[in-house]
Short mmCIF file of C-alpha atoms in Angstrom, two decimals:
data_model
loop_
_atom_site.label_atom_id
_atom_site.label_comp_id
_atom_site.label_asym_id
_atom_site.label_seq_id
_atom_site.Cartn_x
_atom_site.Cartn_y
_atom_site.Cartn_z
CA PRO A 1 0.03 -0.09 0.23
CA LEU A 2 0.96 3.56 -0.44
CA PRO A 3 2.65 5.25 2.59
CA ILE A 4 -0.38 7.42 3.08
CA SER A 5 -2.52 4.54 3.26
CA ARG A 6 -0.56 3.00 5.77
CA ILE A 7 -0.57 6.03 7.88
CA ASP A 8 -4.48 6.20 7.46
CA ALA A 9 -4.82 2.44 8.59
CA THR A 10 -2.81 3.01 11.93
CA GLU A 11 -4.80 3.75 14.95
CA LEU A 12 -4.14 7.51 16.08
CA ASP A 13 -2.63 6.34 19.43
CA ARG A 14 -0.25 4.00 17.69
CA ARG A 15 1.21 6.63 15.30
CA ARG A 16 5.06 7.35 15.87
CA ILE A 17 7.20 10.22 14.61
CA ASP A 18 10.78 9.60 14.34
CA VAL A 19 13.06 12.66 14.45
CA TRP A 20 16.79 11.69 13.40
CA TYR A 21 18.11 14.41 15.52
CA ARG A 22 21.61 16.30 15.51
CA ASP A 23 21.94 19.33 17.95
CA ASP A 24 22.08 22.01 15.00
CA ALA A 25 19.85 24.12 13.05
CA THR A 26 18.30 21.30 11.04
CA GLY A 27 17.77 19.05 14.26
CA HIS A 28 15.80 21.78 15.79
CA LEU A 29 13.62 22.28 12.96
CA CYS A 30 13.17 18.67 12.80
CA LEU A 31 12.13 18.36 16.48
CA MET A 32 9.65 21.58 16.05
CA LEU A 33 8.21 20.07 12.96
CA ALA A 34 7.31 16.97 14.80
CA TYR A 35 5.73 18.93 17.91
CA LEU A 36 3.81 20.84 15.42
CA THR A 37 2.49 17.77 13.95
CA THR A 38 1.30 16.42 17.28
CA ARG A 39 -0.81 19.70 17.77
CA THR A 40 -3.29 18.48 14.89
CA ALA A 41 -6.35 16.00 15.45
CA ASP A 42 -5.01 13.32 13.47
CA TRP A 43 -1.48 13.37 15.50
CA LYS A 44 -2.41 14.44 18.85
CA ASP A 45 -1.77 10.97 20.43
CA ALA A 46 1.28 10.08 18.42
CA THR A 47 4.59 9.57 20.12
CA ILE A 48 7.63 11.21 19.24
CA ARG A 49 11.03 9.44 19.24
CA LEU A 50 14.09 11.50 19.07
CA VAL A 51 16.71 9.14 17.48
CA VAL A 52 20.54 10.34 18.25
CA LYS A 53 23.89 8.92 17.28
CA GLY A 54 25.05 8.02 20.59
CA PRO A 55 28.38 7.14 22.13
CA GLY A 56 29.39 3.40 22.10
CA ASP A 57 30.18 3.43 25.72
CA PRO A 58 27.36 2.48 28.17
CA GLU A 59 28.12 5.07 30.70
CA ALA A 60 28.70 7.90 28.27
CA ALA A 61 25.41 6.76 26.40
CA ALA A 62 23.43 7.07 29.92
CA VAL A 63 24.84 10.57 30.34
CA ARG A 64 24.12 11.68 26.58
CA GLU A 65 20.58 10.06 26.98
CA ALA A 66 19.99 12.13 30.39
CA GLY A 67 21.29 15.24 28.57
CA LEU A 68 18.42 14.59 25.74
CA ARG A 69 15.81 14.07 28.51
CA GLU A 70 16.74 17.48 30.12
CA MET A 71 16.80 19.43 26.68
CA LEU A 72 13.35 17.89 25.74
CA GLU A 73 11.99 18.79 29.37
CA GLU A 74 13.28 22.39 28.82
CA VAL A 75 11.78 22.92 25.37
CA ARG A 76 8.59 21.11 26.77
CA ILE A 77 8.35 18.68 24.06
CA ALA A 78 7.19 14.98 24.93
CA ALA A 79 9.62 12.75 22.97
CA GLU A 80 11.51 9.80 24.07
CA PRO A 81 15.31 9.54 23.36
CA HIS A 82 16.53 6.41 21.34
CA LEU A 83 20.24 6.14 20.81
CA VAL A 84 21.76 4.35 17.79
CA GLU A 85 25.57 3.36 17.28
CA GLU A 86 25.37 4.74 13.52
CA VAL A 87 23.47 6.78 11.11
CA ASP A 88 23.68 4.70 8.14
CA HIS A 89 21.12 3.47 5.35
CA GLU A 90 20.65 0.12 7.28
CA THR A 91 20.17 1.61 10.89
CA VAL A 92 17.70 4.19 9.77
CA ILE A 93 15.68 1.55 7.85
CA ARG A 94 15.95 -1.07 10.88
CA VAL A 95 15.02 1.60 13.28
CA SER A 96 12.30 3.61 11.60
CA ALA A 97 10.65 1.13 9.42
CA GLU A 98 7.43 0.82 11.51
CA SER A 99 7.24 4.66 12.20
CA SER A 100 4.36 6.49 10.55
CA LEU A 101 6.31 9.57 9.68
CA VAL A 102 10.55 10.01 9.72
CA LEU A 103 11.86 13.41 9.74
CA LEU A 104 15.38 13.19 8.17
CA PRO A 105 17.84 15.79 7.74
CA PHE A 106 19.80 16.43 4.31
CA TRP A 107 22.51 18.75 3.23
CA LEU A 108 23.69 20.32 0.15
CA ARG A 109 27.13 19.06 -0.86
CA GLY A 110 28.78 20.29 -3.83
CA ASP A 111 25.93 20.69 -6.50
CA GLY A 112 23.69 17.68 -4.97
CA VAL A 113 21.86 16.85 -2.01
CA VAL A 114 22.75 13.87 0.34
CA ALA A 115 21.31 12.10 2.90
CA PRO A 116 22.47 11.70 6.47
CA ASP A 117 25.08 9.07 5.60
CA GLY A 118 26.28 10.94 2.56
CA GLY A 119 23.90 8.64 0.14
CA SER A 120 21.01 9.36 -2.08
CA LEU A 121 17.84 10.52 -0.72
CA GLY A 122 15.87 8.00 -2.84
CA ASP A 123 17.81 5.07 -1.06
CA PHE A 124 16.06 6.07 2.11
CA SER A 125 12.79 7.19 0.95
CA ALA A 126 12.20 3.82 -1.07
CA ASP A 127 12.65 1.56 2.06
CA LEU A 128 10.55 4.06 4.50
CA GLY A 129 6.99 5.06 4.82
CA VAL A 130 6.34 8.60 4.82
CA VAL A 131 9.51 10.78 4.98
CA ALA A 132 9.92 14.56 5.48
CA TRP A 133 13.38 15.59 4.19
CA VAL A 134 14.44 18.81 6.26
CA MET A 135 17.20 21.44 6.06
CA ALA A 136 17.12 24.63 7.96
CA VAL A 137 18.84 27.81 6.60
CA LYS A 138 19.08 29.35 10.21
CA ASP A 139 18.72 28.02 13.78
CA LEU A 140 15.54 27.97 15.59
CA ASP A 141 15.07 29.10 19.39
CA LEU A 142 13.55 26.17 21.04
CA ASP A 143 13.02 28.16 24.11
CA ALA A 144 9.54 27.24 25.27
CA ASP A 145 9.11 30.11 27.52
CA PRO A 146 8.48 33.58 26.14
CA GLU A 147 10.55 36.40 28.20
CA GLU A 148 7.69 39.02 28.49
CA GLY A 149 4.45 40.68 27.98
CA GLN A 150 1.18 39.32 26.33
CA TYR A 151 3.35 36.27 24.94
CA GLU A 152 4.22 34.95 28.30
CA GLU A 153 0.56 35.65 29.47
CA VAL A 154 -0.81 33.51 26.57
CA ALA A 155 1.73 30.91 27.22
CA ARG A 156 0.97 30.76 31.04
CA ALA A 157 -2.64 30.52 30.37
CA GLN A 158 -2.18 27.65 27.69
CA ASP A 159 0.16 25.65 30.13
CA ARG A 160 -2.57 25.99 32.91
CA ALA A 161 -5.28 24.73 30.49
CA GLU A 162 -3.21 21.68 29.36
CA GLU A 163 -2.70 20.95 32.97
CA THR A 164 -6.27 21.03 33.77
CA GLU A 165 -7.20 18.84 30.99
CA GLN A 166 -4.58 16.42 32.07
CA LEU A 167 -6.09 16.31 35.62
CA ALA A 168 -9.53 16.07 34.38
CA ARG A 169 -8.46 13.18 32.05
CA LYS A 170 -7.04 11.41 35.31
#
């Protein structure tokens, strides 16, 4: 079936968005796009998985995962870190084959575009469902808290509404 048909056939609460993340402008944009996707009715129950290349050492991996959790908490995006050893074609396909949506970075190199492992975008897209290729021109500020004024008031009101809704569900 077509990738979109596969998403439509997936129950709303079983949808998953994989964000292949690096701590750069494109990684920030991928994470923001995943978050914004979950703000829609069809994706509000989807989970976000933050896929990151981690160190091979278990202790260093635990530290990296803790740092990612702290960053996600700071920017107030509900996502689950998932560390992988490599970011290559085989790993991306193995890890994200069952995801409803995969956000993958791409880069311009020379006179062409390249995938995370330096290969062709088509090599990845053919083996995954729906892929959104992302490249940021400049960095995004993921700061979740407006500093002052009416935006701060609106953000605080929205936070209280979300907390009240969560309490009501419990």
